[in-house]
CSV table of C-alpha atoms and ligand atoms in Angstrom, one decimal:
chain,number,residue,atom,x,y,z
A,1,MET,CA,1.6,-5.5,24.1
A,2,ASP,CA,2.6,-6.6,20.2
A,3,GLY,CA,1.5,-9.4,18.7
A,4,ASN,CA,-2.3,-9.7,19.3
A,5,GLY,CA,-3.2,-9.0,15.6
A,6,ARG,CA,-0.8,-11.7,14.1
A,7,TRP,CA,-1.8,-14.0,16.9
A,8,ALA,CA,-5.2,-13.9,15.5
A,9,LYS,CA,-4.3,-14.2,11.9
A,10,LEU,CA,-2.4,-17.2,12.8
A,11,ARG,CA,-5.7,-18.7,13.9
A,12,GLY,CA,-7.5,-17.5,10.9
A,13,LYS,CA,-9.3,-14.9,13.3
A,14,GLU,CA,-10.1,-11.4,13.1
A,15,ARG,CA,-7.5,-8.9,14.7
A,16,VAL,CA,-9.7,-8.1,17.3
A,17,TYR,CA,-10.0,-11.6,18.6
A,18,GLY,CA,-6.1,-11.4,19.4
A,19,HIS,CA,-6.8,-8.3,21.4
A,20,SER,CA,-9.4,-10.1,23.5
A,21,GLU,CA,-7.1,-13.1,24.1
A,22,GLY,CA,-4.3,-10.2,25.1
A,23,VAL,CA,-6.5,-8.9,28.1
A,24,GLU,CA,-6.1,-12.7,29.2
A,25,SER,CA,-2.3,-12.1,29.6
A,26,VAL,CA,-3.0,-8.8,31.1
A,27,ARG,CA,-4.6,-10.5,33.7
A,28,ALA,CA,-2.0,-13.4,34.1
A,29,CYS,CA,0.8,-10.8,34.3
A,30,LEU,CA,-1.0,-8.5,36.9
A,31,GLU,CA,-1.6,-11.7,39.1
A,32,LYS,CA,2.0,-12.4,39.1
A,33,ALA,CA,2.9,-9.1,39.6
A,34,VAL,CA,0.7,-9.1,42.6
A,35,GLU,CA,2.1,-12.4,43.9
A,36,LEU,CA,5.6,-11.3,43.6
A,37,GLY,CA,4.9,-7.7,45.1
A,38,ILE,CA,6.1,-5.7,42.2
A,39,GLU,CA,5.4,-2.4,43.0
A,40,TYR,CA,4.5,-1.0,39.7
A,41,LEU,CA,3.3,-2.4,36.4
A,42,SER,CA,2.9,-0.7,33.3
A,43,LEU,CA,1.3,-1.4,30.0
A,44,TYR,CA,1.3,0.2,26.8
A,45,ALA,CA,-2.2,-0.3,26.0
A,46,PHE,CA,-2.7,2.3,23.1
A,47,SER,CA,-0.3,4.9,21.7
A,48,GLU,CA,-1.1,8.4,20.1
A,49,GLU,CA,-0.4,6.8,16.9
A,50,ASN,CA,-2.7,3.5,17.5
A,51,TRP,CA,-5.6,6.4,16.5
A,52,ASN,CA,-4.7,5.9,13.1
A,53,ARG,CA,-6.0,2.6,12.8
A,54,PRO,CA,-9.2,1.2,11.5
A,55,GLN,CA,-11.8,2.9,13.1
A,56,GLU,CA,-13.6,-0.4,14.3
A,57,GLU,CA,-10.3,-1.7,15.8
A,58,VAL,CA,-10.0,1.6,17.9
A,59,ASP,CA,-13.5,1.0,19.0
A,60,THR,CA,-13.0,-2.6,20.0
A,61,LEU,CA,-9.8,-1.6,21.9
A,62,MET,CA,-11.8,1.3,23.7
A,63,GLY,CA,-14.4,-1.0,24.4
A,64,LEU,CA,-12.3,-3.7,25.9
A,65,MET,CA,-10.8,-1.2,28.3
A,66,MET,CA,-14.2,-0.1,29.1
A,67,GLN,CA,-15.6,-3.6,29.7
A,68,CYS,CA,-12.5,-4.2,31.6
A,69,ILE,CA,-12.9,-1.4,34.1
A,70,GLY,CA,-16.4,-2.8,34.7
A,71,GLN,CA,-15.6,-6.0,35.4
A,72,GLU,CA,-12.2,-6.1,37.4
A,73,LEU,CA,-13.3,-3.4,40.4
A,74,ASP,CA,-13.6,-6.3,43.1
A,75,ASN,CA,-11.0,-7.9,42.0
A,76,PHE,CA,-8.6,-5.0,42.3
A,77,MET,CA,-10.1,-4.1,45.7
A,78,LYS,CA,-9.4,-7.6,46.7
A,79,ASN,CA,-6.0,-7.4,45.7
A,80,ASN,CA,-5.2,-3.8,47.1
A,81,ILE,CA,-4.3,-3.0,43.3
A,82,ARG,CA,-4.2,0.7,42.4
A,83,PHE,CA,-5.5,1.4,38.9
A,84,VAL,CA,-3.9,4.6,37.0
A,85,VAL,CA,-4.5,5.6,33.3
A,86,LEU,CA,-1.7,8.2,32.0
A,87,GLY,CA,-2.1,9.6,28.2
A,88,ASN,CA,-3.6,12.1,26.2
A,89,ARG,CA,-6.8,11.8,28.0
A,90,THR,CA,-8.5,14.7,26.1
A,91,ARG,CA,-9.1,12.0,22.9
A,92,LEU,CA,-10.6,9.8,25.0
A,93,GLY,CA,-14.6,9.6,24.9
A,94,ASP,CA,-16.6,11.2,27.8
A,95,GLY,CA,-17.9,7.4,29.2
A,96,LEU,CA,-14.8,5.9,29.2
A,97,ASN,CA,-13.0,9.0,31.1
A,98,GLU,CA,-15.8,9.1,33.4
A,99,ALA,CA,-15.6,5.1,34.2
A,100,ILE,CA,-11.4,5.7,34.5
A,101,ASP,CA,-11.8,8.5,37.1
A,102,ARG,CA,-14.2,6.4,39.0
A,103,MET,CA,-11.7,3.2,38.9
A,104,MET,CA,-9.0,5.8,40.0
A,105,ALA,CA,-10.9,7.1,42.6
A,106,THR,CA,-12.2,3.9,44.3
A,107,THR,CA,-8.6,2.4,43.9
A,108,GLY,CA,-6.6,5.4,44.7
A,109,SER,CA,-6.1,4.5,48.5
A,110,ASN,CA,-4.7,1.1,47.7
A,111,THR,CA,-1.3,0.1,48.7
A,112,GLY,CA,-0.3,-2.8,47.0
A,113,THR,CA,0.5,-3.1,43.2
A,114,THR,CA,0.0,0.0,41.1
A,115,LEU,CA,-1.3,-1.0,37.4
A,116,ILE,CA,-0.6,2.3,35.0
A,117,VAL,CA,-2.2,1.8,31.7
A,118,PHE,CA,-0.7,4.0,29.1
A,119,LEU,CA,-3.5,5.1,26.8
A,120,SER,CA,-3.4,7.9,24.0
A,121,TYR,CA,0.3,8.1,25.2
A,122,SER,CA,3.5,9.0,23.4
A,123,GLY,CA,6.7,9.6,25.0
A,124,LYS,CA,7.3,12.9,22.6
A,125,TRP,CA,4.0,14.0,23.5
A,126,ASP,CA,4.8,13.7,27.2
A,127,ILE,CA,7.9,15.6,27.1
A,128,LEU,CA,6.4,18.4,25.0
A,129,GLN,CA,3.3,18.7,27.5
A,130,ALA,CA,5.8,18.5,30.3
A,131,MET,CA,7.7,21.4,28.6
A,132,LYS,CA,4.4,23.5,28.2
A,133,LYS,CA,3.6,23.1,31.9
A,134,ALA,CA,6.9,23.9,33.3
A,135,ALA,CA,7.1,27.0,31.0
A,136,ALA,CA,3.6,28.0,32.2
A,137,THR,CA,4.5,27.8,35.8
A,138,LEU,CA,8.1,28.6,35.8
A,139,ALA,CA,9.9,32.1,35.5
A,140,LEU,CA,12.6,32.2,32.8
A,141,GLY,CA,15.4,32.3,35.0
A,142,GLN,CA,14.0,29.3,36.7
A,143,ILE,CA,13.8,27.4,33.1
A,144,GLN,CA,17.2,28.4,32.6
A,145,GLN,CA,18.3,26.7,35.8
A,146,MET,CA,16.7,23.6,35.4
A,147,LYS,CA,18.5,20.2,35.7
A,148,THR,CA,17.0,17.2,33.8
A,149,GLU,CA,15.7,15.8,37.1
A,150,ASP,CA,13.6,19.0,37.6
A,151,LEU,CA,11.4,18.0,34.4
A,152,ASP,CA,10.2,14.8,36.3
A,153,PRO,CA,7.6,16.4,38.2
A,154,TYR,CA,5.8,18.0,34.8
A,155,LEU,CA,6.0,14.3,32.9
A,156,VAL,CA,2.5,12.4,33.3
A,157,THR,CA,4.7,10.0,35.5
A,158,ALA,CA,5.4,12.4,38.1
A,159,GLY,CA,5.9,10.6,41.1
A,160,VAL,CA,6.3,7.2,39.6
A,161,PRO,CA,9.8,5.7,39.9
A,162,ASP,CA,11.5,5.5,36.1
A,163,PRO,CA,10.9,1.9,34.9
A,164,ASP,CA,13.5,-0.8,35.9
A,165,LEU,CA,12.6,-3.3,33.2
A,166,LEU,CA,10.8,-3.0,29.6
A,167,ILE,CA,9.5,-6.0,28.1
A,168,ARG,CA,8.7,-6.0,24.2
A,169,THR,CA,6.6,-9.0,22.8
A,170,SER,CA,6.4,-10.4,19.2
A,171,GLY,CA,9.9,-9.6,18.1
A,172,GLU,CA,9.7,-6.1,17.6
A,173,LEU,CA,13.2,-4.2,18.3
A,174,ARG,CA,12.2,-0.8,18.8
A,175,ILE,CA,10.5,1.6,21.5
A,176,SER,CA,7.7,2.8,19.4
A,177,ASN,CA,7.4,6.2,21.3
A,178,TYR,CA,6.9,4.8,24.8
A,179,MET,CA,8.4,6.3,27.8
A,180,LEU,CA,11.6,8.1,26.1
A,181,TRP,CA,12.4,10.3,28.6
A,182,GLN,CA,11.8,7.7,31.4
A,183,THR,CA,13.7,4.8,30.4
A,184,ALA,CA,17.0,6.1,29.8
A,185,TYR,CA,18.5,3.6,32.0
A,186,THR,CA,15.9,1.1,31.8
A,187,GLU,CA,17.0,-2.5,31.1
A,188,PHE,CA,15.2,-4.0,28.1
A,189,TYR,CA,13.9,-7.5,27.3
A,190,PHE,CA,12.8,-8.7,23.8
A,191,THR,CA,11.1,-11.9,23.2
A,192,ASP,CA,9.6,-13.4,20.1
A,193,THR,CA,6.6,-14.6,22.1
A,194,LEU,CA,3.0,-12.8,20.9
A,195,TRP,CA,1.5,-10.9,23.7
A,196,PRO,CA,-1.8,-13.5,24.1
A,197,ASP,CA,1.2,-16.0,24.7
A,198,PHE,CA,3.1,-14.2,27.1
A,199,ARG,CA,1.8,-15.6,30.4
A,200,LYS,CA,3.0,-16.2,34.1
A,201,PRO,CA,5.9,-18.6,33.4
A,202,GLN,CA,7.2,-16.1,30.1
A,203,PHE,CA,6.8,-13.0,32.5
A,204,VAL,CA,8.8,-14.9,35.3
A,205,GLN,CA,11.6,-15.6,32.6
A,206,ALA,CA,11.7,-12.2,31.9
A,207,LEU,CA,12.2,-11.2,35.4
A,208,GLU,CA,14.7,-13.7,35.9
A,209,ALA,CA,16.6,-12.2,32.8
A,210,TYR,CA,16.4,-8.9,34.6
A,211,ALA,CA,17.9,-10.2,37.9
A,212,SER,CA,21.0,-11.4,36.1
A,213,ARG,CA,21.6,-7.9,34.5
A,214,ASP,CA,24.3,-5.6,35.8
A,215,ARG,CA,23.1,-2.0,36.1
A,216,ARG,CA,25.9,0.4,36.0
A,217,TYR,CA,24.4,3.8,35.0
A,218,GLY,CA,27.3,4.6,33.1
A,219,LYS,CA,29.6,4.2,36.0
A,220,VAL,CA,32.3,2.0,36.7
A,221,LYS,CA,31.8,-0.5,39.3
B,301,FPP,C1,-0.5,-4.5,20.0
B,301,FPP,O1,-0.7,-5.7,19.2
B,301,FPP,C2,-1.6,-4.5,21.0
B,301,FPP,C3,-2.1,-2.9,21.2
B,301,FPP,C4,-2.5,-2.1,20.1
B,301,FPP,C5,-3.6,-3.6,22.2
B,301,FPP,C6,-3.1,-4.0,23.4
B,301,FPP,C7,-4.6,-4.1,24.1
B,301,FPP,C8,-4.9,-5.0,25.1
B,301,FPP,C9,-4.2,-6.3,24.9
B,301,FPP,C10,-6.6,-5.0,25.5
B,301,FPP,C11,-6.8,-4.0,26.6
B,301,FPP,C12,-5.8,-3.6,27.7
B,301,FPP,C13,-5.8,-3.6,28.8
B,301,FPP,C14,-5.1,-3.0,29.6
B,301,FPP,C15,-7.2,-4.1,29.5
B,301,FPP,P1,-0.9,-5.4,17.7
B,301,FPP,O2,-2.4,-5.0,17.3
B,301,FPP,O3,0.0,-4.3,17.0
B,301,FPP,O4,-0.6,-6.7,17.0
B,301,FPP,P2,0.4,-7.0,15.7
B,301,FPP,O5,1.8,-6.5,16.1
B,301,FPP,O6,0.3,-8.5,15.6
B,301,FPP,O7,-0.4,-6.3,14.7
């Protein structure tokens, strides 16, 4: 969800103003995903590297998360949305972790769109924690027999299908340590639109672009 800071700066405002406006884009895209029956919508809201931002900005982003969780419960229940947070949650504050746990438990049986918020997440961290978990659970012989798909249950995304489409806003052309393992065959869509300007029409445009892709998974058709 890139470009919040630049969007605010272009308007002579503080970066945090862009993040607040970015929440409106989250609402719009989630509403569209529900309308279209999309099963999973994942948002890269805060990376492990984002902890290195100025403390004020980190606090604002965590505050926004907390505020959204507080405000959105009724909406999620009404729209049958399941809420999931994935990432290194040991770095989040107790208050936020408790609010996340409550929201995940309350929406856990909903069967519509699953909204996954990646918080304090990085792809390299995910692969490493999966390896550690596998090493702690499996015997050496089993590890030596492992196929690539055998690591999937140890990743934080266990049980979640690999993403079909990855959208990156604001003209950035890199993956920035997002789902490195899971995006092996994901289709990428890059747009110059800044995240706060990425609303329903822009989302639909990305989905239409995806619909015209020819996915071969390395095979010949
Ligand atoms: C990247 O833009 C954006 C973020 C690091 C934060 C995204 C968070 C939200 C939109 C709000 C909370 C999310 C949810 C799910 C309620 P940037 O700050 O890097 O902007 P720049 O590239 O212009 O500097």
